[in-house]
CSV table of C-alpha atoms and ligand atoms in Angstrom, one decimal:
chain,number,residue,atom,x,y,z
G,203,UNK,CA,33.4,-26.1,63.3
G,204,UNK,CA,36.7,-24.7,63.0
G,205,UNK,CA,39.3,-27.1,61.6
G,206,UNK,CA,42.4,-25.1,62.6
G,207,UNK,CA,44.9,-26.9,64.5
G,208,UNK,CA,46.0,-25.5,67.9
G,209,UNK,CA,49.6,-25.9,67.1
G,210,UNK,CA,51.8,-25.0,64.2
G,211,UNK,CA,55.6,-25.8,64.0
G,212,UNK,CA,58.5,-24.6,62.0
G,213,UNK,CA,60.3,-27.9,61.3
G,214,UNK,CA,62.8,-29.7,59.0
G,215,UNK,CA,62.5,-33.3,58.1
G,216,UNK,CA,65.8,-34.6,59.5
G,217,UNK,CA,66.1,-32.1,62.4
G,218,UNK,CA,67.0,-33.8,65.6
G,219,UNK,CA,65.4,-31.1,67.8
G,220,UNK,CA,62.2,-31.1,65.8
G,221,UNK,CA,62.0,-34.9,66.2
G,222,UNK,CA,61.9,-34.5,70.0
G,223,UNK,CA,59.0,-32.3,69.7
G,224,UNK,CA,57.2,-34.7,67.1
G,225,UNK,CA,57.6,-37.7,69.5
G,226,UNK,CA,56.3,-35.8,72.4
G,227,UNK,CA,53.3,-34.4,70.4
G,228,UNK,CA,52.6,-37.9,69.2
G,229,UNK,CA,52.9,-39.4,72.7
G,230,UNK,CA,50.3,-36.9,74.1
G,231,UNK,CA,47.9,-37.3,71.2
G,232,UNK,CA,48.5,-33.8,69.8
G,233,UNK,CA,49.3,-32.8,66.3
G,234,UNK,CA,51.0,-29.6,64.7
G,235,UNK,CA,50.8,-28.3,61.3
G,236,UNK,CA,54.2,-28.0,60.0
G,237,UNK,CA,55.9,-25.3,58.0
G,238,UNK,CA,59.3,-26.5,56.5
G,239,UNK,CA,62.4,-24.5,57.0
G,240,UNK,CA,64.9,-25.9,54.6
G,241,UNK,CA,68.1,-26.0,56.6
G,242,UNK,CA,70.2,-27.1,53.6
G,243,UNK,CA,69.1,-24.1,51.6
G,244,UNK,CA,69.8,-21.7,54.7
G,245,UNK,CA,66.2,-20.7,55.1
G,246,UNK,CA,66.6,-20.5,58.8
G,247,UNK,CA,68.7,-17.3,58.1
G,248,UNK,CA,66.1,-15.5,56.3
G,249,UNK,CA,65.0,-12.3,58.0
G,250,UNK,CA,61.4,-13.6,57.9
G,251,UNK,CA,62.2,-16.7,60.0
G,252,UNK,CA,64.8,-14.8,62.3
G,253,UNK,CA,61.8,-12.6,63.4
G,254,UNK,CA,60.0,-15.7,64.5
G,255,UNK,CA,63.2,-17.3,66.1
G,256,UNK,CA,66.2,-15.0,66.3
G,257,UNK,CA,68.5,-18.1,66.9
G,258,UNK,CA,67.5,-19.2,63.4
G,259,UNK,CA,66.7,-22.8,64.4
G,260,UNK,CA,63.8,-25.2,64.4
G,261,UNK,CA,61.6,-26.3,66.0
G,262,UNK,CA,59.5,-23.4,66.8
G,263,UNK,CA,56.1,-23.9,68.0
G,264,UNK,CA,53.2,-21.5,67.6
G,265,UNK,CA,50.3,-22.0,70.0
G,266,UNK,CA,47.1,-20.4,68.5
G,267,UNK,CA,45.8,-20.3,72.1
G,268,UNK,CA,48.6,-18.2,73.4
G,269,UNK,CA,48.0,-14.7,74.2
G,270,UNK,CA,49.1,-12.1,71.8
G,271,UNK,CA,52.1,-11.2,74.0
G,272,UNK,CA,53.4,-14.8,74.2
G,273,UNK,CA,56.3,-15.3,71.9
G,274,UNK,CA,56.7,-18.4,69.8
G,275,UNK,CA,57.9,-21.4,71.7
G,276,UNK,CA,61.4,-22.4,70.9
G,277,UNK,CA,64.0,-24.7,72.3
G,278,UNK,CA,62.9,-28.3,72.2
G,279,UNK,CA,63.4,-29.0,75.8
G,280,UNK,CA,61.4,-26.0,76.8
G,281,UNK,CA,58.7,-27.1,74.5
G,282,UNK,CA,58.7,-30.7,75.8
G,283,UNK,CA,58.1,-29.3,79.4
G,284,UNK,CA,55.5,-27.0,78.1
G,285,UNK,CA,53.6,-30.0,76.5
G,286,UNK,CA,54.1,-32.0,79.7
G,287,UNK,CA,52.7,-29.3,81.9
G,288,UNK,CA,49.7,-28.6,79.5
G,289,UNK,CA,49.0,-32.1,78.6
G,290,UNK,CA,50.3,-34.3,81.6
G,291,UNK,CA,49.5,-37.6,80.4
G,292,UNK,CA,51.6,-39.6,79.7
G,293,UNK,CA,54.1,-37.8,81.8
G,294,UNK,CA,57.6,-37.2,80.2
G,295,UNK,CA,59.2,-36.9,83.6
G,296,UNK,CA,59.3,-39.0,86.8
G,297,UNK,CA,57.3,-37.8,89.7
G,298,UNK,CA,60.3,-37.6,92.3
G,299,UNK,CA,62.8,-34.8,92.2
G,300,UNK,CA,65.9,-37.0,92.0
G,301,UNK,CA,64.3,-39.0,89.1
G,302,UNK,CA,63.3,-35.7,87.2
G,303,UNK,CA,67.0,-34.4,87.9
G,304,UNK,CA,68.4,-37.6,86.4
G,305,UNK,CA,66.2,-37.5,83.3
G,306,UNK,CA,67.0,-33.9,82.9
G,307,UNK,CA,70.8,-34.6,83.2
G,308,UNK,CA,70.7,-37.4,80.8
G,309,UNK,CA,68.6,-35.2,78.3
G,310,UNK,CA,71.1,-32.4,78.6
G,311,UNK,CA,74.1,-34.8,77.9
G,312,UNK,CA,72.8,-35.0,74.3
G,313,UNK,CA,70.8,-31.9,73.8
G,314,UNK,CA,73.3,-29.4,75.4
G,315,UNK,CA,76.6,-31.1,75.2
G,316,UNK,CA,76.4,-33.0,71.9
G,317,UNK,CA,73.8,-31.7,69.5
G,318,UNK,CA,75.1,-28.2,69.3
G,319,UNK,CA,78.4,-29.5,67.9
G,320,UNK,CA,76.9,-31.2,64.9
G,321,UNK,CA,74.3,-28.4,63.8
G,322,UNK,CA,74.4,-27.0,60.3
G,323,UNK,CA,75.5,-23.5,61.6
G,324,UNK,CA,78.7,-25.0,63.2
G,325,UNK,CA,79.4,-27.0,60.0
G,326,UNK,CA,79.1,-23.8,58.0
G,327,UNK,CA,81.5,-21.9,60.2
G,328,UNK,CA,84.0,-24.6,60.4
G,329,UNK,CA,83.9,-25.0,56.7
G,330,UNK,CA,84.6,-21.3,56.3
G,331,UNK,CA,87.4,-21.7,58.6
G,332,UNK,CA,88.9,-24.6,56.4
G,333,UNK,CA,87.2,-27.9,57.3
G,334,UNK,CA,86.7,-30.0,54.2
G,335,UNK,CA,84.2,-32.8,53.9
G,336,UNK,CA,86.3,-35.5,55.5
G,337,UNK,CA,87.4,-33.2,58.5
G,338,UNK,CA,83.7,-32.5,59.2
G,339,UNK,CA,82.9,-36.2,58.9
G,340,UNK,CA,85.7,-37.0,61.5
G,341,UNK,CA,84.3,-34.2,63.6
G,342,UNK,CA,80.6,-35.5,63.4
G,343,UNK,CA,81.8,-39.1,64.3
G,344,UNK,CA,84.0,-37.9,67.2
G,345,UNK,CA,81.1,-35.9,68.9
G,346,UNK,CA,78.2,-38.4,68.2
G,347,UNK,CA,80.4,-41.1,69.6
G,348,UNK,CA,81.7,-39.1,72.6
G,349,UNK,CA,78.2,-38.1,73.7
G,350,UNK,CA,76.5,-41.6,73.1
G,351,UNK,CA,79.4,-43.4,74.8
G,352,UNK,CA,79.0,-41.2,77.8
G,353,UNK,CA,75.2,-41.8,77.8
G,354,UNK,CA,75.8,-45.6,77.6
G,355,UNK,CA,78.2,-45.5,80.4
G,356,UNK,CA,75.6,-43.8,82.8
G,357,UNK,CA,72.8,-46.2,81.6
G,358,UNK,CA,74.9,-49.3,82.0
G,359,UNK,CA,76.1,-48.4,85.5
G,360,UNK,CA,73.3,-46.6,87.1
G,361,UNK,CA,70.5,-48.7,89.0
G,362,UNK,CA,67.7,-46.3,87.8
G,363,UNK,CA,68.0,-47.6,84.2
G,364,UNK,CA,65.2,-49.9,83.3
G,365,UNK,CA,63.4,-50.9,80.1
G,366,UNK,CA,64.0,-47.1,79.3
G,367,UNK,CA,66.6,-44.7,80.1
G,368,UNK,CA,64.9,-44.2,83.6
G,369,UNK,CA,62.6,-47.0,84.8
G,370,UNK,CA,60.2,-48.6,82.6
G,371,UNK,CA,58.3,-45.7,81.1
G,372,UNK,CA,59.4,-43.4,78.4
G,373,UNK,CA,60.7,-40.1,79.6
G,374,UNK,CA,62.3,-36.9,78.1
G,375,UNK,CA,65.7,-38.8,78.2
G,376,UNK,CA,64.6,-41.4,75.8
G,377,UNK,CA,63.2,-38.9,73.4
G,378,UNK,CA,66.5,-37.0,73.4
G,379,UNK,CA,68.5,-40.2,73.1
G,380,UNK,CA,66.4,-41.3,70.1
G,381,UNK,CA,66.7,-38.0,68.6
G,382,UNK,CA,70.5,-38.2,68.4
G,383,UNK,CA,70.6,-41.8,67.5
G,384,UNK,CA,68.2,-41.0,64.5
G,385,UNK,CA,70.1,-38.0,63.2
G,386,UNK,CA,73.4,-40.0,63.4
G,387,UNK,CA,71.7,-42.7,61.3
G,388,UNK,CA,70.6,-40.1,58.8
G,389,UNK,CA,74.1,-39.1,58.4
G,390,UNK,CA,74.9,-42.7,58.2
G,391,UNK,CA,76.9,-42.8,61.4
G,392,UNK,CA,76.6,-46.0,63.6
G,393,UNK,CA,78.2,-45.6,67.0
G,394,UNK,CA,79.3,-49.2,68.0
G,395,UNK,CA,79.4,-50.7,71.5
G,396,UNK,CA,76.3,-49.1,73.0
G,397,UNK,CA,74.3,-52.2,73.8
G,398,UNK,CA,72.0,-50.4,76.4
G,399,UNK,CA,71.2,-47.5,73.9
G,400,UNK,CA,70.5,-50.2,71.2
G,401,UNK,CA,68.2,-52.1,73.5
G,402,UNK,CA,66.2,-48.9,74.6
G,403,UNK,CA,66.1,-47.6,70.9
G,404,UNK,CA,64.5,-50.9,69.8
G,405,UNK,CA,61.9,-50.5,72.4
G,406,UNK,CA,61.2,-46.8,71.5
G,407,UNK,CA,61.0,-47.6,67.9
G,408,UNK,CA,58.5,-50.2,68.5
G,409,UNK,CA,56.2,-47.4,69.8
G,410,UNK,CA,53.9,-45.6,67.2
G,411,UNK,CA,54.9,-42.2,68.6
G,412,UNK,CA,58.4,-42.8,67.8
G,413,UNK,CA,57.9,-44.7,64.6
G,414,UNK,CA,55.6,-41.8,63.2
G,415,UNK,CA,58.4,-39.2,64.0
G,416,UNK,CA,61.2,-41.2,61.9
G,417,UNK,CA,62.9,-38.6,59.8
G,418,UNK,CA,62.5,-40.5,56.6
G,419,UNK,CA,58.7,-40.4,57.1
G,420,UNK,CA,58.5,-36.8,57.2
G,421,UNK,CA,57.4,-34.3,54.5
G,422,UNK,CA,60.4,-33.0,52.5
G,423,UNK,CA,62.6,-36.2,53.3
G,424,UNK,CA,64.3,-37.4,50.2
G,425,UNK,CA,64.0,-41.0,49.3
G,426,UNK,CA,65.9,-43.1,51.8
G,427,UNK,CA,69.1,-44.2,50.3
X,926,GSH,N1,68.9,-26.4,71.5
X,926,GSH,C1,67.9,-26.1,70.4
X,926,GSH,C2,68.6,-26.5,69.2
X,926,GSH,C3,67.9,-26.1,67.9
X,926,GSH,C4,68.7,-26.4,66.6
X,926,GSH,O1,70.0,-26.2,66.6
X,926,GSH,N2,68.1,-26.9,65.7
X,926,GSH,C5,68.8,-27.3,64.4
X,926,GSH,C6,68.1,-28.4,63.7
X,926,GSH,S1,68.2,-29.9,64.7
X,926,GSH,C7,68.7,-26.0,63.6
X,926,GSH,O2,67.7,-25.6,63.3
X,926,GSH,N3,70.0,-25.6,63.1
X,926,GSH,C8,70.1,-24.5,62.2
X,926,GSH,C9,71.7,-24.1,61.9
X,926,GSH,O3,72.4,-24.7,62.6
X,926,GSH,O4,71.8,-23.3,61.2
X,926,GSH,C10,66.7,-27.0,70.6
X,926,GSH,O5,66.8,-28.0,71.2
X,926,GSH,O6,65.7,-26.8,70.0
Protein backbone atom coordinates (compact mmCIF):
# COMPACT_ATOMS: atom_id res chain seq x y z
CA UNK A 1 0.00 0.00 0.00
CA UNK A 2 1.30 3.46 -0.91
CA UNK A 3 2.13 5.64 2.06
CA UNK A 4 2.35 8.81 -0.01
CA UNK A 5 0.18 11.62 1.30
CA UNK A 6 -2.28 13.14 -1.17
CA UNK A 7 -1.27 16.68 -0.18
CA UNK A 8 2.05 18.37 0.24
CA UNK A 9 2.48 22.00 1.19
CA UNK A 10 5.17 24.64 0.95
CA UNK A 11 5.03 26.25 4.36
CA UNK A 12 6.85 28.26 7.02
CA UNK A 13 6.46 27.74 10.75
CA UNK A 14 5.15 31.22 11.68
CA UNK A 15 3.31 31.99 8.45
CA UNK A 16 -0.16 33.31 9.15
CA UNK A 17 -1.52 32.22 5.77
CA UNK A 18 -0.04 28.72 6.23
CA UNK A 19 -1.65 28.52 9.68
CA UNK A 20 -5.08 28.99 8.04
CA UNK A 21 -4.52 25.97 5.83
CA UNK A 22 -3.10 23.89 8.69
CA UNK A 23 -6.24 24.56 10.77
CA UNK A 24 -8.56 23.74 7.86
CA UNK A 25 -6.70 20.49 7.10
CA UNK A 26 -6.84 19.54 10.79
CA UNK A 27 -10.55 20.32 11.07
CA UNK A 28 -11.25 18.10 8.08
CA UNK A 29 -9.04 15.27 9.25
CA UNK A 30 -6.55 15.75 6.41
CA UNK A 31 -2.78 16.04 6.48
CA UNK A 32 -0.13 17.51 4.21
CA UNK A 33 3.59 16.78 4.07
CA UNK A 34 5.30 20.11 4.56
CA UNK A 35 8.31 21.50 2.71
CA UNK A 36 9.73 24.48 4.56
CA UNK A 37 10.38 27.71 2.68
CA UNK A 38 12.48 29.82 5.04
CA UNK A 39 11.06 33.33 4.69
CA UNK A 40 13.80 34.79 6.91
CA UNK A 41 16.44 33.49 4.52
CA UNK A 42 14.52 34.71 1.46
CA UNK A 43 13.94 31.23 0.04
CA UNK A 44 10.57 32.43 -1.28
CA UNK A 45 12.50 34.43 -3.88
CA UNK A 46 14.55 31.47 -5.16
CA UNK A 47 13.83 30.78 -8.81
CA UNK A 48 12.96 27.16 -7.98
CA UNK A 49 10.15 28.32 -5.67
CA UNK A 50 9.01 31.15 -7.94
CA UNK A 51 8.41 28.46 -10.58
CA UNK A 52 5.94 26.88 -8.13
CA UNK A 53 4.38 30.13 -6.91
CA UNK A 54 5.30 33.27 -8.89
CA UNK A 55 4.06 35.44 -5.99
CA UNK A 56 6.88 34.07 -3.83
CA UNK A 57 4.61 33.29 -0.91
CA UNK A 58 3.47 30.39 1.23
CA UNK A 59 1.28 28.44 1.53
CA UNK A 60 1.25 26.55 -1.73
CA UNK A 61 -0.57 23.23 -1.73
CA UNK A 62 0.18 20.39 -4.12
CA UNK A 63 -2.59 17.84 -4.68
CA UNK A 64 -1.18 14.56 -5.98
CA UNK A 65 -4.64 13.71 -7.31
CA UNK A 66 -4.86 16.82 -9.48
CA UNK A 67 -4.39 16.42 -13.19
CA UNK A 68 -1.08 17.29 -14.85
CA UNK A 69 -2.57 20.54 -16.15
CA UNK A 70 -3.69 21.74 -12.68
CA UNK A 71 -1.30 24.29 -11.20
CA UNK A 72 -0.31 24.19 -7.52
CA UNK A 73 -2.99 25.66 -5.26
CA UNK A 74 -2.06 29.05 -3.86
CA UNK A 75 -3.80 31.79 -1.84
CA UNK A 76 -4.94 30.52 1.53
CA UNK A 77 -8.59 31.48 1.09
CA UNK A 78 -8.79 29.74 -2.28
CA UNK A 79 -7.23 26.69 -0.63
CA UNK A 80 -9.74 26.84 2.25
CA UNK A 81 -12.62 26.98 -0.25
CA UNK A 82 -11.08 24.09 -2.22
CA UNK A 83 -10.80 21.97 0.93
CA UNK A 84 -14.36 22.86 1.89
CA UNK A 85 -15.68 21.83 -1.52
CA UNK A 86 -13.73 18.58 -1.68
CA UNK A 87 -14.15 17.61 1.99
CA UNK A 88 -17.41 19.27 3.03
CA UNK A 89 -17.50 18.18 6.68
CA UNK A 90 -17.26 20.11 8.90
CA UNK A 91 -18.27 23.08 6.73
CA UNK A 92 -16.17 26.23 6.92
CA UNK A 93 -18.97 28.42 5.56
CA UNK A 94 -22.59 28.82 6.67
CA UNK A 95 -25.35 27.40 4.47
CA UNK A 96 -27.14 30.67 3.68
CA UNK A 97 -25.90 33.28 1.17
CA UNK A 98 -26.04 36.19 3.63
CA UNK A 99 -24.12 34.18 6.19
CA UNK A 100 -21.52 33.17 3.62
CA UNK A 101 -21.14 36.78 2.52
CA UNK A 102 -20.65 37.91 6.12
CA UNK A 103 -18.06 35.23 6.84
CA UNK A 104 -16.16 35.99 3.62
CA UNK A 105 -16.31 39.71 4.44
CA UNK A 106 -14.95 39.18 7.96
CA UNK A 107 -12.22 36.93 6.58
CA UNK A 108 -11.25 39.50 3.94
CA UNK A 109 -10.92 42.29 6.52
CA UNK A 110 -7.96 40.44 7.95
CA UNK A 111 -6.57 38.49 4.99
CA UNK A 112 -6.96 41.14 2.28
CA UNK A 113 -6.87 44.42 4.23
CA UNK A 114 -4.54 43.63 7.14
CA UNK A 115 -2.19 40.72 6.52
CA UNK A 116 -0.55 42.05 3.30
CA UNK A 117 0.60 45.10 5.26
CA UNK A 118 2.79 43.03 7.60
CA UNK A 119 4.41 40.44 5.33
CA UNK A 120 8.19 40.09 4.86
CA UNK A 121 8.20 41.49 1.30
CA UNK A 122 6.66 44.73 2.59
CA UNK A 123 9.14 44.89 5.47
CA UNK A 124 11.97 44.42 2.98
CA UNK A 125 10.68 47.21 0.73
CA UNK A 126 10.10 49.65 3.58
CA UNK A 127 13.50 48.87 5.10
CA UNK A 128 15.17 49.58 1.76
CA UNK A 129 13.15 52.81 1.65
CA UNK A 130 14.52 53.90 5.04
CA UNK A 131 12.45 52.26 7.78
CA UNK A 132 14.52 51.26 10.82
CA UNK A 133 13.47 48.55 13.31
CA UNK A 134 11.49 51.02 15.46
CA UNK A 135 9.56 52.41 12.48
CA UNK A 136 8.72 48.88 11.30
CA UNK A 137 7.50 47.95 14.78
CA UNK A 138 5.24 51.03 14.92
CA UNK A 139 3.94 50.09 11.47
CA UNK A 140 3.22 46.48 12.55
CA UNK A 141 1.43 47.57 15.72
CA UNK A 142 -0.60 50.16 13.80
CA UNK A 143 -1.90 47.75 11.16
CA UNK A 144 -2.50 44.78 13.46
CA UNK A 145 -4.43 47.12 15.77
CA UNK A 146 -6.38 48.75 12.94
CA UNK A 147 -7.49 45.42 11.46
CA UNK A 148 -8.33 43.69 14.72
CA UNK A 149 -10.11 46.73 16.20
CA UNK A 150 -12.36 46.94 13.13
CA UNK A 151 -13.01 43.19 13.33
CA UNK A 152 -13.84 43.54 17.04
CA UNK A 153 -16.27 46.36 16.31
CA UNK A 154 -18.15 44.19 13.85
CA UNK A 155 -18.24 41.18 16.17
CA UNK A 156 -19.41 43.28 19.09
CA UNK A 157 -22.21 45.01 17.18
CA UNK A 158 -23.55 42.44 14.73
CA UNK A 159 -26.26 40.04 15.85
CA UNK A 160 -24.87 37.09 13.90
CA UNK A 161 -21.86 36.84 16.22
CA UNK A 162 -22.18 33.83 18.52
CA UNK A 163 -19.80 31.48 20.26
CA UNK A 164 -17.66 32.08 17.20
CA UNK A 165 -17.39 34.97 14.73
CA UNK A 166 -20.51 33.76 12.94
CA UNK A 167 -22.94 31.71 14.98
CA UNK A 168 -21.94 28.78 17.11
CA UNK A 169 -19.72 26.83 14.72
CA UNK A 170 -16.18 27.53 13.52
CA UNK A 171 -16.03 29.18 10.12
CA UNK A 172 -13.38 30.53 7.81
CA UNK A 173 -13.71 33.87 9.63
CA UNK A 174 -12.44 32.32 12.89
CA UNK A 175 -9.56 30.65 11.11
CA UNK A 176 -8.52 33.99 9.58
CA UNK A 177 -9.00 35.86 12.85
CA UNK A 178 -6.89 33.30 14.73
CA UNK A 179 -4.21 33.45 12.02
CA UNK A 180 -3.76 37.18 12.59
CA UNK A 181 -3.89 37.00 16.39
CA UNK A 182 -1.33 34.18 16.30
CA UNK A 183 1.18 35.95 14.10
CA UNK A 184 0.77 39.15 16.16
CA UNK A 185 1.65 37.08 19.23
CA UNK A 186 4.70 35.63 17.49
CA UNK A 187 5.87 39.22 17.01
CA UNK A 188 5.01 39.92 20.66
CA UNK A 189 2.18 42.28 19.76
CA UNK A 190 -0.93 42.16 21.92
CA UNK A 191 -3.84 44.27 20.69
CA UNK A 192 -5.77 45.60 23.72
CA UNK A 193 -9.54 46.11 24.09
CA UNK A 194 -10.74 43.33 21.83
CA UNK A 195 -12.80 41.27 24.32
CA UNK A 196 -14.93 39.48 21.73
CA UNK A 197 -11.86 38.42 19.77
CA UNK A 198 -10.19 37.28 23.01
CA UNK A 199 -13.26 35.23 23.95
CA UNK A 200 -13.53 33.56 20.53
CA UNK A 201 -9.79 33.01 20.36
CA UNK A 202 -9.95 31.08 23.66
CA UNK A 203 -12.71 28.86 22.21
CA UNK A 204 -10.67 28.26 19.06
CA UNK A 205 -7.49 27.42 20.95
CA UNK A 206 -9.38 24.87 23.03
CA UNK A 207 -9.95 22.91 19.83
CA UNK A 208 -7.26 20.39 18.83
CA UNK A 209 -7.35 21.56 15.19
CA UNK A 210 -6.25 25.05 16.22
CA UNK A 211 -3.89 23.91 18.97
CA UNK A 212 -2.01 21.62 16.57
CA UNK A 213 -1.54 24.51 14.12
CA UNK A 214 0.09 26.75 16.73
CA UNK A 215 3.18 28.26 15.07
CA UNK A 216 5.43 27.33 17.99
CA UNK A 217 4.53 23.68 17.50
CA UNK A 218 5.63 23.58 13.86
CA UNK A 219 8.84 22.11 12.51
CA UNK A 220 11.48 24.79 12.16
CA UNK A 221 10.08 26.97 14.96
CA UNK A 222 12.76 28.30 17.30
CA UNK A 223 12.37 27.66 21.04
CA UNK A 224 9.55 29.87 22.34
CA UNK A 225 11.08 32.92 24.05
N1 LIG B 1 -2.83 36.28 0.26
C1 LIG B 1 -1.86 35.23 0.45
C2 LIG B 1 -0.74 35.73 1.30
C3 LIG B 1 0.47 34.83 1.21
C4 LIG B 1 1.65 35.47 1.94
O1 LIG B 1 1.93 36.65 1.80
N2 LIG B 1 2.32 34.65 2.74
C5 LIG B 1 3.45 35.15 3.46
C6 LIG B 1 3.66 34.36 4.73
S1 LIG B 1 2.27 34.48 5.82
C7 LIG B 1 4.69 35.00 2.61
O2 LIG B 1 4.99 33.93 2.14
N3 LIG B 1 5.41 36.10 2.42
C8 LIG B 1 6.64 36.11 1.69
C9 LIG B 1 7.15 37.52 1.55
O3 LIG B 1 6.44 38.44 1.94
O4 LIG B 1 8.25 37.66 1.04
C10 LIG B 1 -2.54 34.02 1.09
O5 LIG B 1 -3.53 34.22 1.79
O6 LIG B 1 -2.08 32.90 0.87
